[in-house]
Short mmCIF file of C-alpha atoms and ligand atoms in Angstrom, two decimals:
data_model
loop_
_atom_site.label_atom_id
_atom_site.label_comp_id
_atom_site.label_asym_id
_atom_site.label_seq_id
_atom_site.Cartn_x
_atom_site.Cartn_y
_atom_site.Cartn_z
CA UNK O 26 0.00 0.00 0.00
CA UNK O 27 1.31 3.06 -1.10
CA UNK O 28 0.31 6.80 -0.09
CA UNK O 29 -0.97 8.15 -3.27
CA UNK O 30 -2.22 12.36 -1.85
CA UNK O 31 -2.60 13.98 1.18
CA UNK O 32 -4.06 17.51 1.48
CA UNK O 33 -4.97 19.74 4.78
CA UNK O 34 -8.77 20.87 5.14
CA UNK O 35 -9.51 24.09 7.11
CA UNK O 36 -12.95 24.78 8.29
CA UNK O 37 -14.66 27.19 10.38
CA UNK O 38 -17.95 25.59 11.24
CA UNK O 39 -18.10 27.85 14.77
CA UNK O 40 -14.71 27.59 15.35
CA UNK O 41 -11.54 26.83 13.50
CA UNK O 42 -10.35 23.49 12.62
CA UNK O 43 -7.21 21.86 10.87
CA UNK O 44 -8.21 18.63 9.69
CA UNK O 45 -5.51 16.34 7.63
CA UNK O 46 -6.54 13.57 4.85
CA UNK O 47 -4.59 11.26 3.76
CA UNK O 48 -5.43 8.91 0.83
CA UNK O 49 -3.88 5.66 0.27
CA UNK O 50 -3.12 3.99 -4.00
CA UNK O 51 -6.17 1.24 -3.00
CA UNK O 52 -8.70 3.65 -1.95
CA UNK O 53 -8.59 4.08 1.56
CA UNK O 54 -8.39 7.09 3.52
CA UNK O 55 -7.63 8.37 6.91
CA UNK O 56 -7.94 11.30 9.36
CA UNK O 57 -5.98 13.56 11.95
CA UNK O 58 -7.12 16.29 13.71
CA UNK O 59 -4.17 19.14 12.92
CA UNK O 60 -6.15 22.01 15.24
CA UNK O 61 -3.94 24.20 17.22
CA UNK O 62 -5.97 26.86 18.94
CA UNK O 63 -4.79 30.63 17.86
CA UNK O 64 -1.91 28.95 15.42
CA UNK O 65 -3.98 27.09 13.03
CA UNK O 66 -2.59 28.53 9.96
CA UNK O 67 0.67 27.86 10.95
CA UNK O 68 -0.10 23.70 11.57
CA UNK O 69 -1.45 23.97 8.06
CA UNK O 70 1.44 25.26 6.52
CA UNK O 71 4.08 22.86 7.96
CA UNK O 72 1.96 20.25 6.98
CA UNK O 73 1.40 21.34 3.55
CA UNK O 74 4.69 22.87 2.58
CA UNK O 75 7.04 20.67 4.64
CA UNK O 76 5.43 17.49 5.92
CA UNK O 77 2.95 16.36 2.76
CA UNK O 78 5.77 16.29 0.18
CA UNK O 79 7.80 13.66 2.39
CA UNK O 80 4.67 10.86 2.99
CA UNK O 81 3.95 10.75 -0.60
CA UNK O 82 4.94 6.61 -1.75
CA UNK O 83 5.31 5.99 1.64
CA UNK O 84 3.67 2.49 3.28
CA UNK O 85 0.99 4.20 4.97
CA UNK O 86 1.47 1.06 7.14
CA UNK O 87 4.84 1.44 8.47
CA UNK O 88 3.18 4.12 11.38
CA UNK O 89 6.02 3.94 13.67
CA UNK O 90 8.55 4.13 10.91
CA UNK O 91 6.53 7.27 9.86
CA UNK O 92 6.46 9.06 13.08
CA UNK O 93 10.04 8.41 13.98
CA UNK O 94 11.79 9.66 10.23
CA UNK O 95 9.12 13.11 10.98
CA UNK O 96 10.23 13.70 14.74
CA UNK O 97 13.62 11.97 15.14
CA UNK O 98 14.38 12.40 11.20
CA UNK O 99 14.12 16.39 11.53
CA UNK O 100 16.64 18.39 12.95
CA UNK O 101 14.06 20.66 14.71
CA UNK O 102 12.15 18.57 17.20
CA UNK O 103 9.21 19.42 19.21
CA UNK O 104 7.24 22.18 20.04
CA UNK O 105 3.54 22.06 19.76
CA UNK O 106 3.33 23.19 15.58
CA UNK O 107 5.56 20.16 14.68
CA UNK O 108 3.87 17.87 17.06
CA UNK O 109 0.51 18.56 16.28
CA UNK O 110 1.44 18.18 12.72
CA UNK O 111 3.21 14.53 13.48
CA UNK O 112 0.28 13.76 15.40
CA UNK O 113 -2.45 14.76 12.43
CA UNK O 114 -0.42 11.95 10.27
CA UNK O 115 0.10 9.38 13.12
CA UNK O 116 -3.49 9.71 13.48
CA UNK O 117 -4.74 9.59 9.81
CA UNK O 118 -2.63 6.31 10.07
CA UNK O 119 -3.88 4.35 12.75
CA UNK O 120 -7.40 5.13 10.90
CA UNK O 121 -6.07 3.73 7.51
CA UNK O 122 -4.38 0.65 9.30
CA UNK O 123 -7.58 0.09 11.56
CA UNK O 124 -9.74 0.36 8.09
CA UNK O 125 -7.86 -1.90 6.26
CA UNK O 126 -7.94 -4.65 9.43
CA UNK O 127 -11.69 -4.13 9.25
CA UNK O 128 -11.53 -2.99 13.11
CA UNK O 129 -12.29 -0.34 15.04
CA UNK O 130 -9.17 1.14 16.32
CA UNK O 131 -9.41 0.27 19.75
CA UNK O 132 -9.16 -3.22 18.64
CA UNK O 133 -5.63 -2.45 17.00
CA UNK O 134 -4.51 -0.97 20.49
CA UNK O 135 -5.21 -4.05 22.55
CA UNK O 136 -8.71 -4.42 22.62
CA UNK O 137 -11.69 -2.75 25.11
CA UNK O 138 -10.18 -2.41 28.46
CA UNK O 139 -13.45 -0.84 30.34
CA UNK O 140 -17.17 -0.96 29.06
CA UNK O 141 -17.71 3.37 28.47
CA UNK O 142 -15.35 6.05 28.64
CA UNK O 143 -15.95 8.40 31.53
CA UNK O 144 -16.10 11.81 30.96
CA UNK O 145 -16.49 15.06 32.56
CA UNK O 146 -18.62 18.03 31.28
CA UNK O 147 -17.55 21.50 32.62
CA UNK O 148 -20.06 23.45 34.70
CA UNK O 149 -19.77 27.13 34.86
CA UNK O 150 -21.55 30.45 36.09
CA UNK O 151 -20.59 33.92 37.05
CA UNK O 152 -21.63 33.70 40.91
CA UNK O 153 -21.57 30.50 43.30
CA UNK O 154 -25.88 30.18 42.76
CA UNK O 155 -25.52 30.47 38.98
CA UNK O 156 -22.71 27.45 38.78
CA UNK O 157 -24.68 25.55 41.53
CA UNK O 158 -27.49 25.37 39.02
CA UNK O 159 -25.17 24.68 36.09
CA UNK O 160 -23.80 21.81 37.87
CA UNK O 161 -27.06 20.00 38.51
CA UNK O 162 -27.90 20.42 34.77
CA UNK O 163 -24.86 18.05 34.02
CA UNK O 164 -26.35 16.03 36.63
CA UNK O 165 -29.59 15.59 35.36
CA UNK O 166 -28.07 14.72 32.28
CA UNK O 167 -26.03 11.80 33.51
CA UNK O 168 -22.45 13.02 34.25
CA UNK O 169 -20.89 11.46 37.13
CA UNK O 170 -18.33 14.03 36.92
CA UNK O 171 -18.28 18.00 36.50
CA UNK O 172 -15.52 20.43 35.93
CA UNK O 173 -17.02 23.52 38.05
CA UNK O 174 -16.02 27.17 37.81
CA UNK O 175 -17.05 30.86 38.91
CA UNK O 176 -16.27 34.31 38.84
CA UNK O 177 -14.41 35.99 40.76
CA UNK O 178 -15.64 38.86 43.35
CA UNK O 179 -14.03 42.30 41.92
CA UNK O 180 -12.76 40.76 38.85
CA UNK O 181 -15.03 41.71 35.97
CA UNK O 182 -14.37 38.71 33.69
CA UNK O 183 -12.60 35.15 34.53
CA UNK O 184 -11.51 33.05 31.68
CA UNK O 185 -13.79 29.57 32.09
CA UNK O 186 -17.03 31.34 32.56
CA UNK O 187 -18.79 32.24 29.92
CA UNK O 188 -21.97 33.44 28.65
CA UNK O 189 -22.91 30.67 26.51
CA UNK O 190 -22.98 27.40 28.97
CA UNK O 191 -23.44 24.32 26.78
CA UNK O 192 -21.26 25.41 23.78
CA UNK O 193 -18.50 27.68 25.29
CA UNK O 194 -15.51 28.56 22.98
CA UNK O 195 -12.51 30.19 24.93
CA UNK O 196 -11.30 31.37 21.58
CA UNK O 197 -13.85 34.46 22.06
CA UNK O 198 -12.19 37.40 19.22
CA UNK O 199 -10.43 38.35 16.30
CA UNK O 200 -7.40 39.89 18.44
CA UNK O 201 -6.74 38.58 22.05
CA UNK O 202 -9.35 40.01 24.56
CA UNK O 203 -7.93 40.78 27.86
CA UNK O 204 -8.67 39.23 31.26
CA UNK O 205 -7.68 40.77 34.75
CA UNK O 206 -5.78 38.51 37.51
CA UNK O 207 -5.35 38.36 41.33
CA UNK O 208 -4.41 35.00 43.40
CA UNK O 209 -5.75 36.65 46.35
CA UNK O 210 -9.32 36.92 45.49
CA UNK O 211 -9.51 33.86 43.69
CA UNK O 212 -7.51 31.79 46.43
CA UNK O 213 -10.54 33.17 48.90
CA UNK O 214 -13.57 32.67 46.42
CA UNK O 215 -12.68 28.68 44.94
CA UNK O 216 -12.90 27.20 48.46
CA UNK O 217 -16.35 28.51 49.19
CA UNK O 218 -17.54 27.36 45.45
CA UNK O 219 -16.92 23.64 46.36
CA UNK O 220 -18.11 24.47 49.46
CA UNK O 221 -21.73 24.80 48.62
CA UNK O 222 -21.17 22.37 45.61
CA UNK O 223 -20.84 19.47 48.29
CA UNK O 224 -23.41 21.00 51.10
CA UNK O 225 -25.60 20.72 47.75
CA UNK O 226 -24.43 17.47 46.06
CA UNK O 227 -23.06 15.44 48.70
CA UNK O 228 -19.43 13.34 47.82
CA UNK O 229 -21.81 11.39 44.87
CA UNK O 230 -20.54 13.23 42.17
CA UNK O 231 -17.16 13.38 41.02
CA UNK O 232 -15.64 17.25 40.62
CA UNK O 233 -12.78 19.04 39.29
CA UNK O 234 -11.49 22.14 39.07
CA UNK O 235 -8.83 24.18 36.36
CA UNK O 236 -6.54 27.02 37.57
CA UNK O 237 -5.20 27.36 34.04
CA UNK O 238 -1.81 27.94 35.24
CA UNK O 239 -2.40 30.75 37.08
CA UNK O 240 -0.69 30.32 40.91
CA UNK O 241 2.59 29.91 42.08
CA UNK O 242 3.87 26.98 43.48
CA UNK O 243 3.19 27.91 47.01
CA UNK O 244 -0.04 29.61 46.20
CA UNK O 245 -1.18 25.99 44.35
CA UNK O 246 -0.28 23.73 47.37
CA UNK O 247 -2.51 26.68 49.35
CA UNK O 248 -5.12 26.40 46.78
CA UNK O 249 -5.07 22.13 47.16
CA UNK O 250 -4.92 22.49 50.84
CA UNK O 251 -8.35 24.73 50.97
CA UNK O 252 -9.79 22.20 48.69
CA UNK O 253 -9.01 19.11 50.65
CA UNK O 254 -12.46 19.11 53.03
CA UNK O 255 -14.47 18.78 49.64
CA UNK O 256 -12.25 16.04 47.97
CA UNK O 257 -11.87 17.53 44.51
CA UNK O 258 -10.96 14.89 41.75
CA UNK O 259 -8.23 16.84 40.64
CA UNK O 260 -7.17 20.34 40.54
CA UNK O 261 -5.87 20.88 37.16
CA UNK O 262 -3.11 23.43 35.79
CA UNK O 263 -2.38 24.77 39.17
CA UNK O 264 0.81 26.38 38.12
CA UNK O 265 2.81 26.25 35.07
CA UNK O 266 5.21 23.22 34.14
CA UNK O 267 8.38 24.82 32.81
CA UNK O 268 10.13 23.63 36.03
CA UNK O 269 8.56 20.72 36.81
CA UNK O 270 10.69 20.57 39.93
CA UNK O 271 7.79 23.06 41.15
CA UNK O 272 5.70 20.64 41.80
CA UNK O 273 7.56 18.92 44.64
CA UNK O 274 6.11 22.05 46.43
CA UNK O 275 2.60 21.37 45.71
CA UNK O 276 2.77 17.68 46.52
CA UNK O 277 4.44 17.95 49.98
CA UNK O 278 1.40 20.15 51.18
CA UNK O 279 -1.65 18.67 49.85
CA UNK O 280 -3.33 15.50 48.80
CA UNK O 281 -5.60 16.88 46.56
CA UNK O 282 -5.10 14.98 43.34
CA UNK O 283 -2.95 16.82 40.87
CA UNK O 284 -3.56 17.26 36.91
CA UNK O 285 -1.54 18.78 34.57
CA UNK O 286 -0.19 18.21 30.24
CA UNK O 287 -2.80 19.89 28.00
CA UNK O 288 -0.07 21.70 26.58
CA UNK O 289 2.73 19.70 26.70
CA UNK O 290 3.52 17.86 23.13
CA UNK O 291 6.14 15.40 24.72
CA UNK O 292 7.33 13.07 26.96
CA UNK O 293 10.19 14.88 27.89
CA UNK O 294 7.62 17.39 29.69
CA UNK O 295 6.25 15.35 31.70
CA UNK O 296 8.87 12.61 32.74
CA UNK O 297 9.83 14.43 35.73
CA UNK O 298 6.43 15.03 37.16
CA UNK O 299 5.64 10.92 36.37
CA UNK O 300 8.67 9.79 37.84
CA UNK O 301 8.74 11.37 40.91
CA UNK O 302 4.84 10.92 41.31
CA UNK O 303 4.48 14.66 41.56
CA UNK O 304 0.95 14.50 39.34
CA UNK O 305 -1.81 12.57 39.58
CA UNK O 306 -3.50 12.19 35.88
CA UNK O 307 -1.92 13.44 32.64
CA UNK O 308 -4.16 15.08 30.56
CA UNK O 309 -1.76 15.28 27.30
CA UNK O 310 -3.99 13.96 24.25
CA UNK O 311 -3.80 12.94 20.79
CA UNK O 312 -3.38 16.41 19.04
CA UNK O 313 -0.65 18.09 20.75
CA UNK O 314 0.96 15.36 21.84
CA UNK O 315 2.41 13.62 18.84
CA UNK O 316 -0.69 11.22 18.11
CA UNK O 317 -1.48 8.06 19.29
CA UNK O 318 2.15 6.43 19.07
CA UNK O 319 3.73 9.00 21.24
CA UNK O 320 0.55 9.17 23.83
CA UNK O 321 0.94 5.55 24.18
CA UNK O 322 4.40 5.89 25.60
CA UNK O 323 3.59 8.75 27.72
CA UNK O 324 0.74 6.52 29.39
CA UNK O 325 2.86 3.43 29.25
CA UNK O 326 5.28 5.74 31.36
CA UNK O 327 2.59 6.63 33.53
CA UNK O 328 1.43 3.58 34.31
CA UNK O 329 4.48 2.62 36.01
CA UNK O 330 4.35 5.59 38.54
CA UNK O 331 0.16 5.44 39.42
CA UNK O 332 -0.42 8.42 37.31
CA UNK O 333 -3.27 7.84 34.95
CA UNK O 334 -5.04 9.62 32.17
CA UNK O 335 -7.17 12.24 31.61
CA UNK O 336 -7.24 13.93 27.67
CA UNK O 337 -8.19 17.23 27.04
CA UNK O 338 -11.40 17.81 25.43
CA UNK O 339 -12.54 21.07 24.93
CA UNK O 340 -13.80 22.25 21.85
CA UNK O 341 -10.87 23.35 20.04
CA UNK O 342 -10.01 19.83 19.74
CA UNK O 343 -12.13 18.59 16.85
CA UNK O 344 -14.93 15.26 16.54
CA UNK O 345 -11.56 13.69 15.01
CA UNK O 346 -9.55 14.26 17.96
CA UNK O 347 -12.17 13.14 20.00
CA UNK O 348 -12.96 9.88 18.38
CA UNK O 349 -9.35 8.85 18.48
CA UNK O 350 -8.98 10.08 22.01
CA UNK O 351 -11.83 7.67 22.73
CA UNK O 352 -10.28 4.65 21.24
CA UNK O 353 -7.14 4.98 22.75
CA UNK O 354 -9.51 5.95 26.46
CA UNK O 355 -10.94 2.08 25.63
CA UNK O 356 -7.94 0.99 25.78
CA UNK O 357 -5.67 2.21 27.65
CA UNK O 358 -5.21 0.04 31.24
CA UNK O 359 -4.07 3.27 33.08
CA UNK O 360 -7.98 4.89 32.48
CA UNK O 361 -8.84 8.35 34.74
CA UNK O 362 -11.65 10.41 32.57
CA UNK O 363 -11.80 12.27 29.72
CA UNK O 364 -12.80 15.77 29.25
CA UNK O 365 -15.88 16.55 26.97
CA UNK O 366 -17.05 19.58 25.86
CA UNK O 367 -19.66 19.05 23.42
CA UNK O 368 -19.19 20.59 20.07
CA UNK O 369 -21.76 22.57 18.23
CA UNK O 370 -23.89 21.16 15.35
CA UNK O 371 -22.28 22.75 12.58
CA UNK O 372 -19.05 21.23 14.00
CA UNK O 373 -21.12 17.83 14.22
CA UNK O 374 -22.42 17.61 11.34
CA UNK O 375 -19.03 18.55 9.49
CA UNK O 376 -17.76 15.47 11.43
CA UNK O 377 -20.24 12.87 11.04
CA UNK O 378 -18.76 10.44 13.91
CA UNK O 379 -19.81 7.09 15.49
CA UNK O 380 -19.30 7.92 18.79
CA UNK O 381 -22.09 8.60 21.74
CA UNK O 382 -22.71 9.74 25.21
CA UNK O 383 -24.90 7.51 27.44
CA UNK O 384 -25.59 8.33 30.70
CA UNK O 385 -22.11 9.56 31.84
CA UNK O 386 -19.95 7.55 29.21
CA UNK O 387 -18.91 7.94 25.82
CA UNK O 388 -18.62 5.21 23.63
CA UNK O 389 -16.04 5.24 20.44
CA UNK O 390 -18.68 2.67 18.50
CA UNK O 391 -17.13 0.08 16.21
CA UNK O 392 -16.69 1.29 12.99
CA UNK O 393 -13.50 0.39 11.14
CA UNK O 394 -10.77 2.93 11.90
CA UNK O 395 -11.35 6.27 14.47
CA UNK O 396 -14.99 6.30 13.43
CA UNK O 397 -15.19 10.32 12.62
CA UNK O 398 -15.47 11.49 9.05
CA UNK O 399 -15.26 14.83 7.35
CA UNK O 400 -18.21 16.10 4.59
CA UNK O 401 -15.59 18.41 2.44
CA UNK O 402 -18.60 19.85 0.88
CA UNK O 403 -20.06 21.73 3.75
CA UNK O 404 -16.80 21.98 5.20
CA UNK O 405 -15.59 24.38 2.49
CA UNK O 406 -18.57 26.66 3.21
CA UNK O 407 -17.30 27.77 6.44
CA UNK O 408 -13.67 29.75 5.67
CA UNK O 409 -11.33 30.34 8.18
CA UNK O 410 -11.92 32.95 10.48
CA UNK O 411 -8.99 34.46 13.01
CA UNK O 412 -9.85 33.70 16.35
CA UNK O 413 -7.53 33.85 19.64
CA UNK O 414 -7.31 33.16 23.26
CA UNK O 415 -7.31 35.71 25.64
CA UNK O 416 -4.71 36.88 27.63
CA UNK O 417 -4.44 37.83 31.31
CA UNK O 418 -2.71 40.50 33.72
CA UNK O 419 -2.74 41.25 37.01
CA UNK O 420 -4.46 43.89 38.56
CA UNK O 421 -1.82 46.58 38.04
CA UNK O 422 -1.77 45.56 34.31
CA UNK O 423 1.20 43.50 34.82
CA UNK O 424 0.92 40.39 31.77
CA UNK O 425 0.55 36.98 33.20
CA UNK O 426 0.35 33.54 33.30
CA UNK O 427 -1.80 31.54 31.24
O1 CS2 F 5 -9.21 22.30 30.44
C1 CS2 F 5 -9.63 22.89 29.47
O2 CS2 F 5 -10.43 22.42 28.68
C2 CS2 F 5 -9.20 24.32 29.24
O3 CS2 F 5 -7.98 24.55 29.82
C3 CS2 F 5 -9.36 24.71 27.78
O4 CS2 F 5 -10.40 25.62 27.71
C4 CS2 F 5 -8.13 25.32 27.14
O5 CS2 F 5 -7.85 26.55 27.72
C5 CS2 F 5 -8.32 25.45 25.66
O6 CS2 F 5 -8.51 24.17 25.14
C6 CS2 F 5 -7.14 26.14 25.02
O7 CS2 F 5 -7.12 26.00 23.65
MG1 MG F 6 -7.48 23.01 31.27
#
């Protein structure tokens, strides 16, 4: 089998999405999600003008062979562009191999480890009431687990909460919009959320929380400390994860369950943290993290140390993303949850996909290969539109942390 074209699809159905396709000499075809929030064009480009050239002829089969000759083979490794783009092919391949086998891909992997994928749904509101009641929406709808966050007293917008609660998009203008900061007033306000959330909910319900890298180290272990009476799932992103020597801070003051790796793209980011048990759950997922041949060793990795899993899923990561992730979520012995943020129905129905939620679980569904599909046709009507994160200072208009 031979790779015969490959081209990159960009869409804006809502939001922006990179999608890659890869077609194979007898007919098959496969797909990678290529979407890097704020950078698309620039995952597009390396894929058309430096990575598309090099797979054509190539044995769409040979999957590891492929991955290592585009991360090991180039002299530039790394860095989320690159690895997103390795991962868009290492995905499209793993759906052309599981399509040819006739299987659905978690098959390929090792077969169904767990019956459903469990996945949390995030739960947000501008005042403790308002995310109460958001909560016990996600409740009513099944979830057994809820990401829940608020704004902040004297802080007149908080990245997380948004206006529109089942189909929020952090990626909210054409230039960055700008967010104010302070660790004080959040560090006094977060504790009193989960709080009422348990007074409320009782321990039933599983619930986490994101601090999108906003805290020092000392200010995290403070923040996992307050949180300990309502025994959070995890507290993700506490601080960043440049020196992940930081976290020996956190750990040695609280045992509130650490999460951490949206961003990070490899191994090498993480292997400190996993080694030393600083972190709880990775949450690095097929997209930014070099596909499903390099997440496999990261969990592997994991495994070893108690840490388990727990993929990103917001809505920047497209249906293709999330069918993958799902497969590999079947799999994968080393299970925690997986993130879901439920995409619009433009984005849905320029994805057809085989995958469901039941009652707190999503299920990949057995068709050959990742299961999620692209219509090209409708996908062309939606052109790509500039859209950015926001970013975030403190108080005295100092720029921060993501
Ligand atoms: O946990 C999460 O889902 C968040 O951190 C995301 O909203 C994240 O900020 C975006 O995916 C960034 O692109
Ligand atoms: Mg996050």
């Amino acid at each position: 089998m031979k790779i015969r074209s490959a081209k990159v699809i960009v869409t804006c159905p809502g939001r922006n999405f990179v999608t890659l396709k890869i077609e194979t000499d007898e007919g098959l075809t496969g797909l990678g999600d290529a979407t890097l929030n704020g950078r698309e064009l620039a995952v597009a480009s390396y894929l058309t003008d430096h990575v598309i050239p090099c797979l054509i002829g190539r044995d769409p089969q040979q999957v590891e062979d492929i991955w290592q000759y585009l991360y090991r083979g180039a002299y530039w490794r790394g860095g989320p562009v690159t690895m997103s783009a390795i991962a868009a092919v290492d995905t499209a391949l793993w759906d052309i191999k599981a399509k040819a086998a006739g299987m659905p891909l978690y098959q390929l992997l090792g077969g169904r480890s767990r019956n459903g994928v469990m996945v949390y749904g995030h739960a947000n509101g501008a005042d403790i009431s308002e995310t109460v009641d958001e909560v016990a929406k996600f409740l009513d709808l099944g979830y057994k687990a809820v990401r829940a966050q608020c704004g902040i007293p004297g802080l007149p917008s908080t990245y997380g909460v948004s206006r529109d609660k089942m189909f929020y998009e952090p990626a909210d203008a054409d230039l960055p919009t700008e967010n104010v900061w302070s660790s004080e007033k959040y560090l006094d306000h977060v504790p009193q959320l989960f709080e009422r959330l348990r007074e409320k909910f009782g321990f039933g319900p599983h619930l986490l929380h994101d601090a999108h890298h906003r805290l020092t180290p000392i200010e995290a272990a403070r923040l996992g400390k307050s949180l300990e009476p309502y025994r959070l799932f995890w507290m993700e992103d506490v601080t960043p994860a440049e020196n992940q020597a930081a976290f020996r801070t956190i750990r040695q003051h609280t045992v509130t369950p650490i999460a951490i790796g949206e961003i990070f793209n490899t191994l090498w980011q993480c292997r400190t943290l996993i080694e030393e048990g600083l972190i709880d759950y990775i949450r690095a997922t097929v997209v930014h993290a070099g596909g499903i041949t390099h997440l496999r060793r990261i969990a592997t990795l994991a495994d070893i140390h108690h840490v388990r899993t727990g993929c990103h899923g917001a809505t920047d990561l497209s249906p293709v993303c999330m069918g993958a992730a799902l497969h590999f979520d079947t799999w994968v012995p080393n299970f925690g949850i997986q993130e879901y943020m439920t995409h619009t129905e433009e984005t849905d129905a320029v994805f057809p996909h085989s995958y469901w939620f039941e009652d707190g679980y999503l299920h990949p569904g057995d068709a050959p290969g990742h299961g999620v599909d692209i219509d090209e046709e409708l996908a062309a009507k939606y052109p790509y539109s500039r859209a950015y994160l926001p970013v975030n200072r403190l108080e005295d208009g100092t720029m921060y942390n993501w």
